[in-house]
Amino acid sequence: MQERFQAHVAGLEQEAHAAIRRLFKHNIFNLELPPQSILAEDLFSERTWEFLGLGRTQLIVAGALGGAALGVGLDAATIGASFGAASVIGGIIGAGAAALKADDLLSGARLLGMQLGGEQLRLGPVNNIQLLYILLDRALLFYAHVINWAHGRRDYDSAGRQGAASHGSKEGYTASWSREERRVGEGFFTALRQGKELEIEESTAALHRLLLAQFERIATQY
């Protein structure tokens, strides 16, 4: 089941990258990735998860936000009887869980939530926000490479990473986002998991604005 899921996500990513190429008419010739590019790695490889996405501390903060979001849901369920205590506890639990499972958060191996009850095995939904940031990083890096190629530059290794993360060993863009920018991504991820249409619509629009700003920052480098 997990292999089928990963293949499905990887296929969707390939379609997205192909759409980026078509925007710049690169579908009519061979666009080559630079040597040793992280984009040449499989989406779920250990190297991808090591060098892209958020850093360990950033993931712990994201875990705290996810726990707080769960707490807000508990407060709503009790009609505020907990006076916000559930939100505080949820944040502590979220941060603690992220800290205890930091290795899992940095690996694609423990990607999906798994529940086992009786004879039924349920896999999903995705509970690791790192997948979101890795997908974003790979799309942004691919866009930077296409921009380079469109402008006749082939020195992607040196020029294509300007503005990318200088956050530890991370090679993407999202690790260098501000806390407010990462909060946009976390709000989008939480909204999808909760399945609330209004929140999904609002968070999607916010993420769209953030990505447009990031695209502009990348484009101005070339």
Tab-separated table of C-alpha atoms in Angstrom:
chain	number	residue	atom	x	y	z
A	1	MET	CA	0.000	0.000	0.000
A	2	GLN	CA	2.778	2.409	0.880
A	3	GLU	CA	4.674	1.598	-2.322
A	4	ARG	CA	1.545	2.300	-4.365
A	5	PHE	CA	1.005	5.574	-2.517
A	6	GLN	CA	4.596	6.708	-3.053
A	7	ALA	CA	4.430	5.824	-6.745
A	8	HIS	CA	1.190	7.817	-7.046
A	9	VAL	CA	2.674	10.908	-5.356
A	10	ALA	CA	5.850	10.660	-7.432
A	11	GLY	CA	3.725	10.491	-10.580
A	12	LEU	CA	1.814	13.626	-9.582
A	13	GLU	CA	5.110	15.407	-8.971
A	14	GLN	CA	6.389	14.434	-12.419
A	15	GLU	CA	3.215	15.843	-13.968
A	16	ALA	CA	3.722	19.120	-12.075
A	17	HIS	CA	7.341	19.404	-13.250
A	18	ALA	CA	6.248	18.665	-16.821
A	19	ALA	CA	3.734	21.510	-16.558
A	20	ILE	CA	6.534	23.875	-15.464
A	21	ARG	CA	8.584	22.817	-18.477
A	22	ARG	CA	5.665	23.487	-20.828
A	23	LEU	CA	5.359	27.045	-19.501
A	24	PHE	CA	8.852	27.707	-20.840
A	25	LYS	CA	8.462	25.574	-23.998
A	26	HIS	CA	11.041	23.086	-22.726
A	27	ASN	CA	8.881	20.177	-23.818
A	28	ILE	CA	10.339	20.535	-27.335
A	29	PHE	CA	13.942	19.804	-26.386
A	30	ASN	CA	15.954	17.922	-23.826
A	31	LEU	CA	16.293	19.834	-20.579
A	32	GLU	CA	19.125	18.310	-18.589
A	33	LEU	CA	19.474	18.339	-14.822
A	34	PRO	CA	22.885	19.406	-13.530
A	35	PRO	CA	25.305	16.722	-12.311
A	36	GLN	CA	24.689	15.576	-8.723
A	37	SER	CA	21.394	17.492	-8.586
A	38	ILE	CA	19.203	16.572	-5.631
A	39	LEU	CA	16.339	16.559	-8.151
A	40	ALA	CA	17.827	13.424	-9.696
A	41	GLU	CA	17.137	11.596	-6.436
A	42	ASP	CA	13.926	9.667	-5.856
A	43	LEU	CA	11.286	11.699	-4.006
A	44	PHE	CA	11.322	9.277	-1.065
A	45	SER	CA	15.050	8.557	-0.950
A	46	GLU	CA	17.011	9.157	2.249
A	47	ARG	CA	19.186	11.782	0.550
A	48	THR	CA	16.119	13.759	-0.542
A	49	TRP	CA	14.726	13.775	2.978
A	50	GLU	CA	18.123	14.685	4.403
A	51	PHE	CA	18.851	17.693	2.194
A	52	LEU	CA	15.386	19.107	1.474
A	53	GLY	CA	12.521	20.292	3.659
A	54	LEU	CA	12.739	21.791	7.120
A	55	GLY	CA	15.436	21.369	9.730
A	56	ARG	CA	14.939	19.398	12.933
A	57	THR	CA	14.057	22.405	15.123
A	58	GLN	CA	11.685	23.777	12.502
A	59	LEU	CA	9.887	20.432	12.360
A	60	ILE	CA	9.504	20.403	16.132
A	61	VAL	CA	7.893	23.846	15.948
A	62	ALA	CA	5.606	22.587	13.184
A	63	GLY	CA	4.713	19.622	15.402
A	64	ALA	CA	3.790	22.012	18.180
A	65	LEU	CA	1.494	23.896	15.835
A	66	GLY	CA	-0.169	20.663	14.749
A	67	GLY	CA	-0.707	19.678	18.365
A	68	ALA	CA	-2.186	23.087	19.144
A	69	ALA	CA	-4.550	22.738	16.198
A	70	LEU	CA	-5.725	19.430	17.633
A	71	GLY	CA	-6.228	21.115	21.001
A	72	VAL	CA	-8.409	23.813	19.431
A	73	GLY	CA	-10.596	21.050	18.077
A	74	LEU	CA	-10.924	19.593	21.565
A	75	ASP	CA	-11.840	23.014	22.956
A	76	ALA	CA	-14.546	23.369	20.338
A	77	ALA	CA	-15.874	19.904	21.120
A	78	THR	CA	-16.216	20.812	24.798
A	79	ILE	CA	-17.736	24.230	23.946
A	80	GLY	CA	-14.820	26.009	25.539
A	81	ALA	CA	-15.240	24.265	28.897
A	82	SER	CA	-11.512	23.615	29.013
A	83	PHE	CA	-10.843	27.389	28.778
A	84	GLY	CA	-8.097	26.843	26.214
A	85	ALA	CA	-6.206	24.297	28.311
A	86	ALA	CA	-6.568	21.692	25.586
A	87	SER	CA	-4.815	23.988	23.112
A	88	VAL	CA	-1.855	24.442	25.441
A	89	ILE	CA	-1.662	20.726	26.228
A	90	GLY	CA	-2.035	19.872	22.563
A	91	GLY	CA	0.891	22.118	21.689
A	92	ILE	CA	3.072	20.527	24.354
A	93	ILE	CA	2.116	17.041	23.190
A	94	GLY	CA	2.761	17.971	19.563
A	95	ALA	CA	6.193	19.425	20.282
A	96	GLY	CA	7.094	16.520	22.545
A	97	ALA	CA	6.055	13.947	19.977
A	98	ALA	CA	8.036	15.737	17.284
A	99	ALA	CA	11.109	15.854	19.517
A	100	LEU	CA	10.860	12.175	20.461
A	101	LYS	CA	10.342	11.138	16.856
A	102	ALA	CA	12.748	13.585	15.236
A	103	ASP	CA	14.420	10.795	13.283
A	104	ASP	CA	11.064	9.701	11.899
A	105	LEU	CA	10.249	13.272	10.905
A	106	LEU	CA	13.497	13.466	8.984
A	107	SER	CA	12.898	10.219	7.153
A	108	GLY	CA	10.449	9.159	4.491
A	109	ALA	CA	10.176	5.738	6.097
A	110	ARG	CA	7.494	6.713	8.626
A	111	LEU	CA	5.362	8.785	6.296
A	112	LEU	CA	1.830	7.585	6.883
A	113	GLY	CA	-0.329	7.238	9.949
A	114	MET	CA	-1.142	3.574	10.581
A	115	GLN	CA	-4.088	2.228	12.557
A	116	LEU	CA	-4.823	-1.418	13.185
A	117	GLY	CA	-8.201	-2.532	14.500
A	118	GLY	CA	-9.435	-6.123	14.342
A	119	GLU	CA	-8.883	-7.356	10.798
A	120	GLN	CA	-8.744	-3.913	9.208
A	121	LEU	CA	-5.503	-2.086	8.465
A	122	ARG	CA	-5.776	1.590	7.625
A	123	LEU	CA	-2.885	3.511	6.090
A	124	GLY	CA	-3.069	7.308	6.026
A	125	PRO	CA	-3.672	10.129	5.902
A	126	VAL	CA	-0.147	11.540	5.656
A	127	ASN	CA	0.882	12.845	9.069
A	128	ASN	CA	4.401	14.052	8.278
A	129	ILE	CA	4.413	17.706	7.217
A	130	GLN	CA	7.966	17.272	5.944
A	131	LEU	CA	6.503	15.755	2.757
A	132	LEU	CA	4.809	19.070	1.976
A	133	TYR	CA	8.037	21.043	2.319
A	134	ILE	CA	10.062	18.522	0.329
A	135	LEU	CA	7.557	18.670	-2.526
A	136	LEU	CA	7.685	22.472	-2.397
A	137	ASP	CA	11.488	22.495	-2.364
A	138	ARG	CA	11.734	20.142	-5.325
A	139	ALA	CA	9.237	22.217	-7.330
A	140	LEU	CA	11.040	25.464	-6.499
A	141	LEU	CA	14.458	24.016	-7.344
A	142	PHE	CA	13.102	22.645	-10.617
A	143	TYR	CA	11.613	26.062	-11.411
A	144	ALA	CA	14.982	27.707	-10.664
A	145	HIS	CA	16.683	25.268	-13.016
A	146	VAL	CA	14.156	25.950	-15.791
A	147	ILE	CA	14.607	29.706	-15.347
A	148	ASN	CA	18.364	29.225	-15.651
A	149	TRP	CA	17.965	27.137	-18.792
A	150	ALA	CA	15.485	29.587	-20.332
A	151	HIS	CA	18.023	32.378	-19.909
A	152	GLY	CA	20.754	30.382	-21.609
A	153	ARG	CA	22.686	29.638	-18.418
A	154	ARG	CA	23.980	26.141	-17.719
A	155	ASP	CA	25.949	26.838	-14.517
A	156	TYR	CA	23.044	25.705	-12.356
A	157	ASP	CA	25.160	24.243	-9.559
A	158	SER	CA	26.592	27.672	-8.743
A	159	ALA	CA	23.834	29.997	-9.899
A	160	GLY	CA	20.717	27.906	-9.372
A	161	ARG	CA	21.036	27.708	-5.620
A	162	GLN	CA	21.335	31.415	-4.925
A	163	GLY	CA	18.597	32.186	-2.442
A	164	ALA	CA	18.167	28.554	-1.487
A	165	ALA	CA	18.526	27.506	2.112
A	166	SER	CA	21.705	28.089	4.037
A	167	HIS	CA	20.054	26.343	6.983
A	168	GLY	CA	22.463	23.630	8.093
A	169	SER	CA	22.746	20.972	5.410
A	170	LYS	CA	19.479	21.873	3.711
A	171	GLU	CA	19.640	22.702	0.013
A	172	GLY	CA	16.079	23.877	-0.608
A	173	TYR	CA	14.207	27.132	-0.104
A	174	THR	CA	11.633	26.383	2.583
A	175	ALA	CA	14.141	26.026	5.429
A	176	SER	CA	15.024	29.687	4.857
A	177	TRP	CA	11.423	30.854	5.006
A	178	SER	CA	10.456	33.088	7.900
A	179	ARG	CA	8.335	31.728	10.729
A	180	GLU	CA	5.295	33.496	9.284
A	181	GLU	CA	5.917	31.976	5.854
A	182	ARG	CA	6.239	28.490	7.318
A	183	ARG	CA	3.044	29.088	9.260
A	184	VAL	CA	1.260	29.459	5.917
A	185	GLY	CA	2.431	26.001	4.903
A	186	GLU	CA	1.470	24.534	8.255
A	187	GLY	CA	-1.995	26.093	8.016
A	188	PHE	CA	-2.453	24.555	4.578
A	189	PHE	CA	-1.340	21.111	5.770
A	190	THR	CA	-3.595	21.248	8.844
A	191	ALA	CA	-6.582	22.373	6.784
A	192	LEU	CA	-6.153	19.461	4.385
A	193	ARG	CA	-5.922	16.960	7.227
A	194	GLN	CA	-9.024	18.338	8.899
A	195	GLY	CA	-10.928	18.397	5.614
A	196	LYS	CA	-12.711	21.699	6.231
A	197	GLU	CA	-13.575	23.289	2.898
A	198	LEU	CA	-13.495	26.942	4.000
A	199	GLU	CA	-10.130	26.557	5.751
A	200	ILE	CA	-8.747	24.677	2.734
A	201	GLU	CA	-9.853	27.456	0.390
A	202	GLU	CA	-8.370	30.216	2.549
A	203	SER	CA	-5.089	28.399	3.239
A	204	THR	CA	-4.708	27.463	-0.439
A	205	ALA	CA	-5.032	31.127	-1.422
A	206	ALA	CA	-2.443	32.102	1.215
A	207	LEU	CA	-0.002	29.447	0.004
A	208	HIS	CA	-0.567	30.553	-3.582
A	209	ARG	CA	0.405	34.120	-2.690
A	210	LEU	CA	3.497	32.897	-0.843
A	211	LEU	CA	4.645	30.784	-3.797
A	212	LEU	CA	4.124	33.637	-6.251
A	213	ALA	CA	6.392	35.795	-4.083
A	214	GLN	CA	8.985	33.003	-3.975
A	215	PHE	CA	8.823	32.552	-7.751
A	216	GLU	CA	9.454	36.268	-8.186
A	217	ARG	CA	12.452	36.142	-5.855
A	218	ILE	CA	13.916	33.248	-7.824
A	219	ALA	CA	13.215	34.888	-11.200
A	220	THR	CA	14.916	38.160	-10.219
A	221	GLN	CA	18.176	36.267	-9.681
A	222	TYR	CA	18.354	35.631	-13.417
